[in-house]
mmCIF file of C-alpha atoms in Angstrom:
data_model
loop_
_atom_site.group_PDB
_atom_site.id
_atom_site.type_symbol
_atom_site.label_atom_id
_atom_site.label_comp_id
_atom_site.label_asym_id
_atom_site.label_seq_id
_atom_site.Cartn_x
_atom_site.Cartn_y
_atom_site.Cartn_z
ATOM 1 C CA MET A 1328 -7.534 10.115 -3.195
ATOM 2 C CA ILE A 1329 -9.640 13.084 -2.050
ATOM 3 C CA ALA A 1330 -10.684 11.228 1.115
ATOM 4 C CA SER A 1331 -7.045 11.037 2.247
ATOM 5 C CA LEU A 1332 -6.465 14.803 2.102
ATOM 6 C CA SER A 1333 -6.193 16.912 5.242
ATOM 7 C CA LEU A 1334 -8.694 19.715 5.811
ATOM 8 C CA LEU A 1335 -6.882 22.610 4.080
ATOM 9 C CA PRO A 1336 -6.053 20.729 0.843
ATOM 10 C CA LEU A 1337 -9.584 19.350 0.899
ATOM 11 C CA LEU A 1338 -11.037 22.844 1.043
ATOM 12 C CA GLY A 1339 -8.572 23.872 -1.683
ATOM 13 C CA VAL A 1340 -9.924 21.179 -4.019
ATOM 14 C CA PHE A 1341 -13.442 22.322 -3.175
ATOM 15 C CA ALA A 1342 -12.613 25.966 -3.970
ATOM 16 C CA VAL A 1343 -10.918 25.129 -7.283
ATOM 17 C CA ALA A 1344 -13.888 22.985 -8.345
ATOM 18 C CA VAL A 1345 -16.281 25.811 -7.519
ATOM 19 C CA VAL A 1346 -14.221 28.336 -9.518
ATOM 20 C CA VAL A 1347 -14.097 26.006 -12.547
ATOM 21 C CA VAL A 1348 -17.861 25.482 -12.450
ATOM 22 C CA VAL A 1349 -18.633 29.189 -12.040
ATOM 23 C CA LEU A 1350 -16.251 30.402 -14.779
ATOM 24 C CA ALA A 1351 -17.542 27.785 -17.206
ATOM 25 C CA SER A 1352 -21.111 28.849 -16.484
ATOM 26 C CA ILE A 1353 -20.326 32.529 -17.168
ATOM 27 C CA LYS A 1354 -19.052 31.692 -20.638
ATOM 28 C CA ALA A 1355 -21.925 29.260 -21.208
ATOM 29 C CA THR A 1356 -24.502 32.012 -20.663
ATOM 30 C CA GLY A 1357 -23.245 34.084 -23.579
ATOM 31 C CA LEU A 1358 -23.115 31.010 -25.795
ATOM 32 C CA ALA A 1359 -26.669 30.048 -24.818
ATOM 33 C CA ASP A 1360 -27.894 33.477 -25.913
ATOM 34 C CA VAL A 1361 -26.109 33.023 -29.270
ATOM 35 C CA ILE A 1362 -27.592 29.524 -29.689
ATOM 36 C CA ALA A 1363 -31.064 30.882 -28.899
ATOM 37 C CA ASP A 1364 -30.738 33.489 -31.648
ATOM 38 C CA ARG A 1365 -29.180 31.216 -34.286
ATOM 39 C CA THR A 1366 -31.604 28.316 -33.781
ATOM 40 C CA ARG A 1367 -34.654 30.605 -33.339
ATOM 41 C CA MET A 1368 -35.629 28.559 -30.264
ATOM 42 C CA GLY A 1369 -36.018 31.688 -28.139
ATOM 43 C CA GLU A 1370 -34.401 32.649 -24.839
ATOM 44 C CA ALA A 1371 -37.031 31.086 -22.580
ATOM 45 C CA LEU A 1372 -36.813 27.634 -24.171
ATOM 46 C CA VAL A 1373 -33.010 27.647 -24.520
ATOM 47 C CA GLY A 1374 -32.698 28.943 -20.963
ATOM 48 C CA GLY A 1375 -34.980 26.239 -19.622
ATOM 49 C CA LEU A 1376 -33.827 23.309 -21.727
ATOM 50 C CA ILE A 1377 -30.173 23.854 -22.656
ATOM 51 C CA LEU A 1378 -28.698 26.369 -20.217
ATOM 52 C CA GLY A 1379 -30.749 25.087 -17.291
ATOM 53 C CA GLY A 1380 -29.697 21.508 -17.946
ATOM 54 C CA ALA A 1381 -26.038 22.426 -18.458
ATOM 55 C CA THR A 1382 -25.683 24.430 -15.273
ATOM 56 C CA SER A 1383 -27.434 21.649 -13.365
ATOM 57 C CA LEU A 1384 -24.891 19.023 -14.417
ATOM 58 C CA ALA A 1385 -22.647 19.528 -11.384
ATOM 59 C CA GLY A 1386 -25.627 18.935 -9.116
ATOM 60 C CA VAL A 1387 -26.593 15.773 -11.017
ATOM 61 C CA VAL A 1388 -23.113 14.386 -10.471
ATOM 62 C CA VAL A 1389 -23.287 15.143 -6.737
ATOM 63 C CA SER A 1390 -26.669 13.426 -6.257
ATOM 64 C CA VAL A 1391 -25.835 10.362 -8.363
ATOM 65 C CA ASN A 1392 -22.462 9.913 -6.665
ATOM 66 C CA ALA A 1393 -24.123 10.177 -3.249
ATOM 67 C CA ALA A 1394 -26.769 7.607 -4.222
ATOM 68 C CA LEU A 1395 -24.113 5.204 -5.507
ATOM 69 C CA SER A 1396 -22.341 5.489 -2.155
ATOM 70 C CA GLY A 1397 -25.604 4.575 -0.375
ATOM 71 C CA ASP A 1398 -26.383 7.993 1.166
ATOM 72 C CA ALA A 1399 -30.012 8.543 0.145
ATOM 73 C CA SER A 1400 -30.449 11.682 2.262
ATOM 74 C CA TYR A 1401 -27.413 13.388 0.714
ATOM 75 C CA ALA A 1402 -28.596 12.557 -2.815
ATOM 76 C CA PHE A 1403 -32.177 13.706 -2.232
ATOM 77 C CA SER A 1404 -31.445 16.852 -0.202
ATOM 78 C CA ASN A 1405 -28.831 18.049 -2.709
ATOM 79 C CA ALA A 1406 -31.464 17.938 -5.462
ATOM 80 C CA VAL A 1407 -34.347 19.589 -3.648
ATOM 81 C CA GLY A 1408 -32.121 22.021 -1.735
ATOM 82 C CA GLY A 1409 -30.725 23.209 -5.048
ATOM 83 C CA ILE A 1410 -34.220 23.906 -6.352
ATOM 84 C CA ALA A 1411 -34.987 26.093 -3.336
ATOM 85 C CA ALA A 1412 -31.660 27.951 -3.590
ATOM 86 C CA GLN A 1413 -31.997 28.564 -7.325
ATOM 87 C CA THR A 1414 -35.506 29.955 -6.920
ATOM 88 C CA LEU A 1415 -34.059 32.380 -4.378
ATOM 89 C CA PHE A 1416 -31.575 33.531 -7.018
ATOM 90 C CA LEU A 1417 -34.398 35.056 -9.069
ATOM 91 C CA ALA A 1418 -35.196 37.294 -6.114
ATOM 92 C CA LEU A 1419 -31.537 38.370 -5.996
ATOM 93 C CA ALA A 1420 -31.605 39.046 -9.740
ATOM 94 C CA ASP A 1421 -34.758 41.112 -9.244
ATOM 95 C CA MET A 1422 -32.761 43.315 -6.865
ATOM 96 C CA ILE A 1423 -30.175 44.216 -9.515
ATOM 97 C CA TYR A 1424 -32.700 44.814 -12.315
ATOM 98 C CA ARG A 1425 -33.866 48.281 -11.359
ATOM 99 C CA ARG A 1426 -36.102 49.247 -14.305
ATOM 100 C CA ALA A 1427 -39.053 47.180 -13.060
ATOM 101 C CA ASN A 1428 -39.944 43.944 -11.303
ATOM 102 C CA LEU A 1429 -38.047 41.193 -13.151
ATOM 103 C CA GLU A 1430 -41.139 38.957 -13.321
ATOM 104 C CA HIS A 1431 -43.049 41.822 -14.948
ATOM 105 C CA ALA A 1432 -40.387 42.603 -17.536
ATOM 106 C CA ALA A 1433 -39.631 38.969 -18.473
ATOM 107 C CA ALA A 1434 -43.189 38.030 -19.408
ATOM 108 C CA GLU A 1435 -43.139 34.785 -21.393
ATOM 109 C CA PRO A 1436 -45.796 32.023 -21.672
ATOM 110 C CA ALA A 1437 -43.140 29.268 -21.761
ATOM 111 C CA ASN A 1438 -41.898 30.265 -18.306
ATOM 112 C CA LEU A 1439 -45.407 30.035 -16.890
ATOM 113 C CA PHE A 1440 -45.873 26.568 -18.290
ATOM 114 C CA GLN A 1441 -42.512 25.356 -17.023
ATOM 115 C CA ALA A 1442 -43.343 26.642 -13.525
ATOM 116 C CA VAL A 1443 -46.573 24.612 -13.580
ATOM 117 C CA LEU A 1444 -44.630 21.578 -14.807
ATOM 118 C CA LEU A 1445 -42.105 22.031 -11.998
ATOM 119 C CA ILE A 1446 -44.831 22.082 -9.353
ATOM 120 C CA GLY A 1447 -46.233 18.841 -10.763
ATOM 121 C CA LEU A 1448 -42.803 17.188 -10.835
ATOM 122 C CA LEU A 1449 -42.118 18.226 -7.227
ATOM 123 C CA THR A 1450 -45.456 16.781 -6.127
ATOM 124 C CA LEU A 1451 -44.739 13.311 -7.526
ATOM 125 C CA PRO A 1452 -41.961 12.502 -4.989
ATOM 126 C CA LEU A 1453 -44.401 13.368 -2.205
ATOM 127 C CA CYS A 1454 -46.793 10.800 -3.649
ATOM 128 C CA ALA A 1455 -43.977 8.242 -3.701
ATOM 129 C CA VAL A 1456 -43.019 8.905 -0.084
ATOM 130 C CA ALA A 1457 -46.630 8.750 1.111
ATOM 131 C CA GLY A 1458 -47.399 5.584 -0.865
ATOM 132 C CA PRO A 1459 -46.317 1.967 -0.338
ATOM 133 C CA ALA A 1460 -42.628 1.042 -0.557
ATOM 134 C CA VAL A 1461 -42.624 -0.553 -3.995
ATOM 135 C CA SER A 1462 -39.828 -0.772 -6.540
ATOM 136 C CA ILE A 1463 -39.157 -2.430 -9.867
ATOM 137 C CA PHE A 1464 -35.518 -3.519 -10.176
ATOM 138 C CA GLY A 1465 -34.739 -1.009 -7.424
ATOM 139 C CA LEU A 1466 -36.551 1.839 -9.186
ATOM 140 C CA HIS A 1467 -39.775 3.362 -7.867
ATOM 141 C CA PRO A 1468 -42.573 3.626 -10.492
ATOM 142 C CA VAL A 1469 -42.844 7.349 -9.737
ATOM 143 C CA SER A 1470 -39.336 7.811 -11.157
ATOM 144 C CA LEU A 1471 -40.537 6.479 -14.501
ATOM 145 C CA ILE A 1472 -43.565 8.763 -14.363
ATOM 146 C CA MET A 1473 -41.369 11.785 -13.558
ATOM 147 C CA PHE A 1474 -39.074 11.068 -16.497
ATOM 148 C CA ALA A 1475 -41.999 10.662 -18.893
ATOM 149 C CA ALA A 1476 -43.667 13.803 -17.530
ATOM 150 C CA TYR A 1477 -40.470 15.790 -18.037
ATOM 151 C CA LEU A 1478 -40.105 14.697 -21.659
ATOM 152 C CA GLY A 1479 -43.772 15.355 -22.378
ATOM 153 C CA GLY A 1480 -43.583 18.710 -20.643
ATOM 154 C CA MET A 1481 -40.584 19.813 -22.702
ATOM 155 C CA LYS A 1482 -42.456 18.937 -25.900
ATOM 156 C CA ILE A 1483 -45.460 20.973 -24.798
ATOM 157 C CA ALA A 1484 -43.160 23.858 -23.789
ATOM 158 C CA SER A 1485 -41.795 24.013 -27.342
ATOM 159 C CA THR A 1486 -45.385 24.201 -28.615
ATOM 160 C CA VAL A 1487 -46.103 27.071 -26.220
ATOM 161 C CA VAL A 1488 -43.128 28.930 -27.722
ATOM 162 C CA ASP A 1489 -43.954 28.206 -31.364
ATOM 163 C CA GLN A 1490 -47.750 28.469 -31.185
ATOM 164 C CA PRO A 1491 -48.724 30.521 -28.098
ATOM 165 C CA MET A 1492 -52.459 30.654 -27.394
ATOM 166 C CA TRP A 1493 -52.107 33.914 -25.480
ATOM 167 C CA ARG A 1494 -49.574 36.704 -25.062
ATOM 168 C CA PRO A 1495 -48.748 38.939 -22.087
ATOM 169 C CA VAL A 1496 -49.785 42.564 -22.150
ATOM 170 C CA GLN A 1497 -46.877 44.660 -23.429
ATOM 171 C CA THR A 1498 -45.864 47.627 -21.264
ATOM 172 C CA ASP A 1499 -42.984 50.076 -21.486
ATOM 173 C CA ALA A 1500 -41.122 47.842 -18.992
ATOM 174 C CA THR A 1501 -41.628 44.584 -20.891
ATOM 175 C CA ARG A 1502 -38.424 43.338 -22.468
ATOM 176 C CA ALA A 1503 -38.996 41.581 -25.807
ATOM 177 C CA ASP A 1504 -36.911 38.556 -26.816
ATOM 178 C CA THR A 1505 -35.130 39.953 -29.872
ATOM 179 C CA PRO A 1506 -31.768 38.735 -31.276
ATOM 180 C CA ASP A 1507 -28.719 40.903 -30.520
ATOM 181 C CA ASP A 1508 -27.487 40.103 -34.034
ATOM 182 C CA PRO A 1509 -30.188 40.644 -36.706
ATOM 183 C CA ASP A 1510 -28.409 38.148 -38.982
ATOM 184 C CA ALA A 1511 -28.050 35.492 -36.277
ATOM 185 C CA ALA A 1512 -30.615 33.133 -37.814
ATOM 186 C CA ASP A 1513 -28.459 32.844 -40.958
ATOM 187 C CA LYS A 1514 -25.374 31.715 -39.017
ATOM 188 C CA SER A 1515 -24.460 28.177 -37.954
ATOM 189 C CA ALA A 1516 -24.966 27.204 -34.310
ATOM 190 C CA LEU A 1517 -22.506 24.269 -34.547
ATOM 191 C CA ARG A 1518 -19.373 26.021 -33.316
ATOM 192 C CA PRO A 1519 -20.943 27.684 -30.254
ATOM 193 C CA ALA A 1520 -22.763 24.416 -29.498
ATOM 194 C CA LEU A 1521 -19.477 22.444 -29.491
ATOM 195 C CA TYR A 1522 -17.831 25.066 -27.292
ATOM 196 C CA PHE A 1523 -20.863 24.912 -25.008
ATOM 197 C CA ALA A 1524 -20.513 21.108 -24.764
ATOM 198 C CA GLY A 1525 -16.892 21.464 -23.662
ATOM 199 C CA LEU A 1526 -17.908 23.857 -20.901
ATOM 200 C CA VAL A 1527 -20.578 21.406 -19.790
ATOM 201 C CA ALA A 1528 -17.901 18.701 -19.433
ATOM 202 C CA LEU A 1529 -15.882 21.008 -17.183
ATOM 203 C CA MET A 1530 -18.967 21.625 -15.035
ATOM 204 C CA GLY A 1531 -19.461 17.879 -14.667
ATOM 205 C CA LEU A 1532 -15.863 17.338 -13.522
ATOM 206 C CA GLY A 1533 -16.241 20.171 -11.032
ATOM 207 C CA GLY A 1534 -19.430 18.588 -9.718
ATOM 208 C CA LEU A 1535 -17.651 15.264 -9.186
ATOM 209 C CA ALA A 1536 -14.971 16.930 -7.073
ATOM 210 C CA ILE A 1537 -17.576 18.843 -5.056
ATOM 211 C CA SER A 1538 -19.497 15.615 -4.431
ATOM 212 C CA GLN A 1539 -16.389 13.825 -3.175
ATOM 213 C CA VAL A 1540 -15.514 16.656 -0.805
ATOM 214 C CA GLY A 1541 -19.087 16.774 0.529
ATOM 215 C CA GLY A 1542 -19.013 13.043 1.259
ATOM 216 C CA VAL A 1543 -15.722 13.401 3.144
ATOM 217 C CA LEU A 1544 -17.161 16.250 5.259
ATOM 218 C CA ILE A 1545 -20.144 14.067 6.195
ATOM 219 C CA ASP A 1546 -17.971 11.098 7.183
ATOM 220 C CA ARG A 1547 -15.110 12.967 8.840
ATOM 221 C CA PHE A 1548 -17.056 15.515 10.883
ATOM 222 C CA GLY A 1549 -20.321 13.649 11.429
ATOM 223 C CA LEU A 1550 -22.419 16.302 9.702
ATOM 224 C CA ALA A 1551 -26.021 15.504 8.807
ATOM 225 C CA SER A 1552 -26.382 14.450 5.174
ATOM 226 C CA SER A 1553 -29.432 16.678 4.763
ATOM 227 C CA LEU A 1554 -27.484 19.694 6.047
ATOM 228 C CA VAL A 1555 -24.521 19.133 3.721
ATOM 229 C CA GLY A 1556 -26.776 18.284 0.781
ATOM 230 C CA ALA A 1557 -29.405 21.000 1.091
ATOM 231 C CA VAL A 1558 -27.276 23.869 2.397
ATOM 232 C CA ILE A 1559 -23.660 23.295 1.343
ATOM 233 C CA THR A 1560 -23.338 21.291 -1.892
ATOM 234 C CA ALA A 1561 -26.797 22.324 -3.159
ATOM 235 C CA VAL A 1562 -25.951 26.018 -2.860
ATOM 236 C CA VAL A 1563 -22.424 25.570 -4.214
ATOM 237 C CA THR A 1564 -23.499 23.534 -7.239
ATOM 238 C CA SER A 1565 -26.258 26.082 -7.800
ATOM 239 C CA LEU A 1566 -23.775 28.961 -8.112
ATOM 240 C CA PRO A 1567 -23.703 28.523 -11.925
ATOM 241 C CA GLU A 1568 -27.422 29.296 -11.949
ATOM 242 C CA LEU A 1569 -26.810 32.420 -9.857
ATOM 243 C CA VAL A 1570 -23.986 33.548 -12.120
ATOM 244 C CA THR A 1571 -25.828 32.812 -15.369
ATOM 245 C CA THR A 1572 -28.941 34.554 -14.067
ATOM 246 C CA LEU A 1573 -27.069 37.719 -13.090
ATOM 247 C CA VAL A 1574 -25.058 37.704 -16.324
ATOM 248 C CA ALA A 1575 -28.225 37.217 -18.387
ATOM 249 C CA VAL A 1576 -29.952 40.099 -16.587
ATOM 250 C CA ARG A 1577 -26.931 42.334 -17.199
ATOM 251 C CA ARG A 1578 -27.042 41.359 -20.902
ATOM 252 C CA GLY A 1579 -30.739 42.219 -21.023
ATOM 253 C CA ALA A 1580 -31.671 38.597 -21.731
ATOM 254 C CA LEU A 1581 -34.430 38.543 -19.136
ATOM 255 C CA GLN A 1582 -36.370 35.584 -20.552
ATOM 256 C CA LEU A 1583 -33.112 33.623 -20.581
ATOM 257 C CA ALA A 1584 -32.529 34.490 -16.906
ATOM 258 C CA VAL A 1585 -35.985 33.472 -15.704
ATOM 259 C CA GLY A 1586 -36.208 30.481 -18.061
ATOM 260 C CA GLY A 1587 -32.757 29.291 -16.976
ATOM 261 C CA ILE A 1588 -33.814 29.125 -13.324
ATOM 262 C CA ILE A 1589 -37.250 27.581 -13.847
ATOM 263 C CA GLY A 1590 -36.004 25.196 -16.528
ATOM 264 C CA GLY A 1591 -32.949 24.330 -14.468
ATOM 265 C CA ASN A 1592 -35.180 23.523 -11.498
ATOM 266 C CA THR A 1593 -37.388 21.387 -13.717
ATOM 267 C CA PHE A 1594 -34.316 19.526 -14.936
ATOM 268 C CA ASP A 1595 -33.143 19.172 -11.319
ATOM 269 C CA THR A 1596 -36.149 17.000 -10.524
ATOM 270 C CA LEU A 1597 -34.475 14.399 -12.747
ATOM 271 C CA PHE A 1598 -31.707 14.286 -10.118
ATOM 272 C CA LEU A 1599 -34.196 12.276 -8.104
ATOM 273 C CA VAL A 1600 -34.858 9.901 -10.992
ATOM 274 C CA ALA A 1601 -31.125 9.376 -11.583
ATOM 275 C CA SER A 1602 -30.481 9.013 -7.857
ATOM 276 C CA ASP A 1603 -33.300 6.485 -7.464
ATOM 277 C CA ALA A 1604 -31.804 4.442 -10.302
ATOM 278 C CA SER A 1605 -28.339 4.670 -8.703
ATOM 279 C CA TYR A 1606 -29.459 3.832 -5.161
ATOM 280 C CA ARG A 1607 -29.281 0.048 -4.893
ATOM 281 C CA ASP A 1608 -30.872 -0.547 -1.470
ATOM 282 C CA GLY A 1609 -34.468 -0.250 -2.655
ATOM 283 C CA SER A 1610 -36.393 2.921 -3.456
ATOM 284 C CA LEU A 1611 -34.656 6.216 -2.718
ATOM 285 C CA PHE A 1612 -37.985 7.772 -1.769
ATOM 286 C CA HIS A 1613 -38.405 5.399 1.173
ATOM 287 C CA ALA A 1614 -34.868 5.838 2.481
ATOM 288 C CA ILE A 1615 -35.002 9.586 3.186
ATOM 289 C CA GLY A 1616 -35.864 11.514 6.350
ATOM 290 C CA ASP A 1617 -38.192 14.334 7.365
ATOM 291 C CA ASN A 1618 -35.501 17.000 6.817
ATOM 292 C CA ASP A 1619 -35.232 15.998 3.171
ATOM 293 C CA LEU A 1620 -38.990 16.389 2.682
ATOM 294 C CA TYR A 1621 -38.742 19.722 4.469
ATOM 295 C CA TRP A 1622 -36.544 21.109 1.695
ATOM 296 C CA LEU A 1623 -38.748 19.562 -0.987
ATOM 297 C CA THR A 1624 -41.811 21.375 0.354
ATOM 298 C CA THR A 1625 -39.776 24.579 0.710
ATOM 299 C CA GLY A 1626 -38.904 24.438 -2.989
ATOM 300 C CA LEU A 1627 -42.514 23.632 -3.844
ATOM 301 C CA LEU A 1628 -43.810 26.631 -1.883
ATOM 302 C CA MET A 1629 -41.247 28.997 -3.387
ATOM 303 C CA THR A 1630 -42.144 27.824 -6.905
ATOM 304 C CA ALA A 1631 -45.834 28.473 -6.220
ATOM 305 C CA VAL A 1632 -44.978 31.996 -5.035
ATOM 306 C CA LEU A 1633 -42.865 32.570 -8.152
ATOM 307 C CA LEU A 1634 -45.653 31.352 -10.426
ATOM 308 C CA GLY A 1635 -48.055 33.743 -8.729
ATOM 309 C CA GLY A 1636 -45.605 36.583 -9.363
ATOM 310 C CA LEU A 1637 -45.239 35.653 -13.031
ATOM 311 C CA ILE A 1638 -49.021 35.715 -13.442
ATOM 312 C CA VAL A 1639 -49.727 38.912 -11.456
ATOM 313 C CA ARG A 1640 -46.773 40.774 -13.053
ATOM 314 C CA GLN A 1641 -46.548 43.486 -10.420
ATOM 315 C CA ARG A 1642 -44.582 46.376 -11.904
ATOM 316 C CA ALA A 1643 -42.867 47.257 -8.615
ATOM 317 C CA GLY A 1644 -43.257 46.253 -4.998
ATOM 318 C CA PRO A 1645 -41.376 46.821 -1.731
ATOM 319 C CA GLY A 1646 -37.896 48.204 -2.393
ATOM 320 C CA ARG A 1647 -38.660 48.277 -6.149
ATOM 321 C CA ILE A 1648 -38.764 44.491 -6.348
ATOM 322 C CA GLY A 1649 -41.809 42.272 -6.692
ATOM 323 C CA ILE A 1650 -43.721 41.088 -3.640
ATOM 324 C CA GLU A 1651 -43.014 37.530 -4.818
ATOM 325 C CA SER A 1652 -39.287 38.215 -4.447
ATOM 326 C CA VAL A 1653 -39.824 39.446 -0.893
ATOM 327 C CA LEU A 1654 -41.839 36.321 -0.071
ATOM 328 C CA MET A 1655 -39.279 33.967 -1.651
ATOM 329 C CA ILE A 1656 -36.491 35.534 0.414
ATOM 330 C CA ALA A 1657 -38.634 35.209 3.559
ATOM 331 C CA VAL A 1658 -39.527 31.563 2.884
ATOM 332 C CA TYR A 1659 -35.933 30.527 2.171
ATOM 333 C CA GLY A 1660 -34.590 32.520 5.125
ATOM 334 C CA ALA A 1661 -37.089 30.882 7.488
ATOM 335 C CA ALA A 1662 -36.298 27.407 6.116
ATOM 336 C CA LEU A 1663 -32.554 27.954 6.477
ATOM 337 C CA GLY A 1664 -32.965 29.320 9.994
ATOM 338 C CA LEU A 1665 -34.963 26.281 11.093
ATOM 339 C CA GLU A 1666 -32.440 23.905 9.479
ATOM 340 C CA LEU A 1667 -29.540 25.488 11.330
ATOM 341 C CA ALA A 1668 -31.399 25.872 14.645
#
C-alpha cells in the first residue's frame, strides 16, 4: 500500500512514523531510569541492555525488511550507519552538558567494557567479508559467532557492574549513579516494564513504516541503497537514541545516556546477524559493496575514539567539550562529506 502513494503522502507517512518513534523513546527513557532503580541493575547496564535494545528496534525492523526484500546493501548500511550516527550523538550530548566533559562525568566500568565489546563485534563482519564466501543454510558462521559473543559479553557486563575489579577516580564533576527515589528498590518494576514494552511495540511499527518508505525511495528515484541506508533511514531510526541521550543528560542520568548509546550500538551489531539470516541469496557479508564497509569502518573508528575518551577522562577540552567529541564530529563530518561528494 505504501508503494502506491505519491510523494507527499509518502513523506507524510515517513514523518508520522518518525514522530511516533521519537515520542515513544522520550517516555521510554524515564521508564528505563525507574526500572534501573527498582531492579538495582544500574543505569549503565539498563541503558546498554534494555534502553539501547528498545530504541534500536526500529532500526532492526528496517534492516531485516530490507534483507527480506533482497537488498543487502540497504540492510547492512542501515545497521552500520546507525552505529556511526549514534556515536556522534554522544558528542552532541557533550555540548549540552556544561559542567564538565560528559565522558569524564559519566565514569562507569560497564561502559568501558561494552565499548571494547562493540569494537570486537564490529571487527567480525570485516573478517567475514575478507574471508571465503561460505554459508550454512544461508547464514555465515560469523553471524553465529557474533550472536554468541553478544550474549557472552552481556553476561560479563553484568559481572562488571556487580563485582567491579576497579573504580574510576571520583572528582567533583563525577556524577554517581544514585536512585532518584530512595525507596525505589522496594517498589515493583512490573508496571513500568509493561508500559515500556508497549512503547517498544510502537517503535517497531514506526520502524516498519520507515523501512517501507526507504525502499520506495530507492526504487522510485534510483538512489543508492548505501546512501539511503547509512544517511537517511539510519539517522532517522537513530533519532530515539539522540532523544533518549539528551533527555537522560537533562535528567542527570549520565551513565544511562552513555550506556544507552554504547549498548544500543552493541545491540545494533545484531542487525547484521538478523539481516544475514533474513537474506536468502547466500551470505549477506558477500553481497555488500565498498560503501557499506566504508560506514562500518567509520563506526569502528568513532568507537575507538570514544573508548579513548572514556579512559582518558579529560575534564574539559576545546569549547568545554572533550577532545574525543571534537574528533568524533570531525570523523563523521568527513565520512558524510565523502559519501555525498
